[in-house]
Phi, psi and omega in degrees: 000314178298320182296316180297319181295319180296319179298317181298316180296321179298315179294321177300318180297316179299311180294320182296318179298321182291330187252358185294151178295144174277126186257129173218157181211155177200170181234132177287163182299334180273005175098358180284126179275139182232132176237131179244125178246087187281125178214109189264017184287339178215146183281059185226147173228152168249123182247119184230135171243122182248133175254137180280060177205135179217196184294337179282358179251012183282150176295151177304136179084000183238036180300142181095352185292327179296314179291322179298316178295325176305316177298316184291340180294347178268004172279185184281174175240186178295340184239353181231154180279158175306134178069003181300315180302313180298320180294322178295318178299312180297319181294335179262015175075019182260181176224160183210166172188178177207159180204152180237140176230179175299333188249348183202163170230134186225149179229134182215157175224142172244122191201168177302143186301327182283002175254010182300317181299321179298319179296316180296320180301311182288318183292321177295325180298315182280352172292331188234342189242021183303134180245114183247135179243156181302320181293329176295317181295315181297315181294314184288331176298320177294324177297316180294319178297322177291324176298319177295321176305312186286317188271334185239295189297333179267005184232110183300327178296322178289322176300314180300314179299317180298318180291321177297317180298319179294327178286330181291318182244108184270348179222326180290141183291355171299342178283351177269144177289144179302318182288341179100157173285140187306312185295334179275327174302317183299337182263359181292138186239172176301318181293326175301314181295316180297318181294316181295319176299314182295323185281331191238337184268096182205156184297327179282003174239021187228156174234127175260127176239124176239120181239133177127213189276069178210134181275156177303324181295317179294316180297318179299315181299313181291319181296319178294325181292316188259315180270326186296340181274353180278126181290147177287162174265110184291347182274353180282124179231194178300149177292136175234117182236151174298142179258152174283145170290166178304137177276118186247355184211143176295144177245141184226143176226145171227112183248121177253139178210132183298344180279351183277121177255338181236102180287162175202163174247134177224137177227134177236143179241145171297136183215145180290150178266176173292128176249145181301125181078000183212074186252005188295316181293321177298321178296321178296320180290325175300313180291326176300319179296324179287322178294316183284321190220031176286243177294134179300328184285337186236344183287161181297312180292320180297312181297318184285307189273328182268321187257317181281301182277336182053041181260349182227153175253350176203141176220152174198165173223149183214153181212128178263097186278325187264099176205164183283324180238177181307136180242217186227153170245130187230156177231144188219129181221130175253121184290150172285156179306135178095352180249142182273165176296325178297316180296320180294318180295320177299319179292323176299312181297321178297320180292319178296317179300317180294321179299314180292331180279316187277335180091190190251137175287113184296327179294316178296320179298316179297321179296316181296319178297319178295319179296320179295319179299317180295314181294326178296320179290316178300323183298334180292347178281346181258105185300320183293316178295322179296315178298321179294323179302313181288317181297315180296320181294313184290332177271001178247017174097000180264174180239170175302319180298322178296317179298317181293328183279339188307311182301320180289325177295317177299317182296333185271351183295137180261165178298320179297322179293323178294316179295320178297317178296320180298317181293327178287320189272321184281062183251115185300331180295338181251024186243161169235122178251128181238139172247129174243128182204167168282173179297141180295139179290143175283167180299323180295320180293321179296318181296328179289000000 
């Protein structure tokens, strides 16, 4: 079985290398970075513009303005009508979307390759000519508030996540929700949107990623024609964000809600992100998350808590490696019927202690590395995901060279390096432990 899997991974690697997109990059005179992922297998392109600004870059008291402006970017410009860009995309058989994160805001279209110039024309126009009206702001603010109603305020799990995040970061803006706090969304104004647009939306604060059937020469010509003529904003400098003070004590939350039918325990620890030229610790933490909480049948938490002790029905571990500042490493356990959250947490801690004491199964580590290599090669077949990989990395402080080096860095990580990273990061003083549950049953209810 191991031999067959190794052969399969080898063949995937051979085929993947032959079919992988050709990567090239350059920078326009106005400071706009451009990445081209050429793949000629289909006459399709993904055109993405990423801005190095997200919810963690918002002014104090203006949470939600980055996401709010994302909505407003679909209004008209000085030369186009509201929704015109979207209508042109639909009429040409394409699709579009946009998204905001703590570290970036991105806009993309997937369309026939011969419509790439049209996409650049419209996207460059709204980079500099956005036209905002008071009625647009009022209407879209209500849309955002309703989005918050549906996604956060009406979902106890989302409320819990928002509160945990706020407990994790007591000063850093990663503790603010991307969508914004309700009371601050309600106060966002036309001038807030204009100021945020004016301060951050400029070519020297943007990355253009084009993936698909387009050559670097063609992309350069079009980018210089449409984006290259936009002047840079000389006031844009390095990001400066408030830092958290040292975490000296564990933080705990217990949120009860009658709508919760499946309780769980979740713990997150502060963890370093991938840094340009220094990704080794992040790679070790990535593999640690797979070892602890990958497949339920083979992971450390799955084998211990689900199969041996049978105290849990689900386990996982997660790590956010690509971010501008320190992010989190997390553990998640859903108790089996008849077991309390306290019992599950005790079993989780016991399993972690044993893992740190006993060390890492080298065979399991090799298997996880092979699986990652295979999934990384398969991912190159999805142009949109490939473009997102580069865009997210470059707007989070990494370079094209860092993205290219990542698979080899992951492959080179040793078991000792993973254990060292685990001992540094799995520090209860830097953690937030959360319990989510329905209301506890009374003694009378239990007796019934």
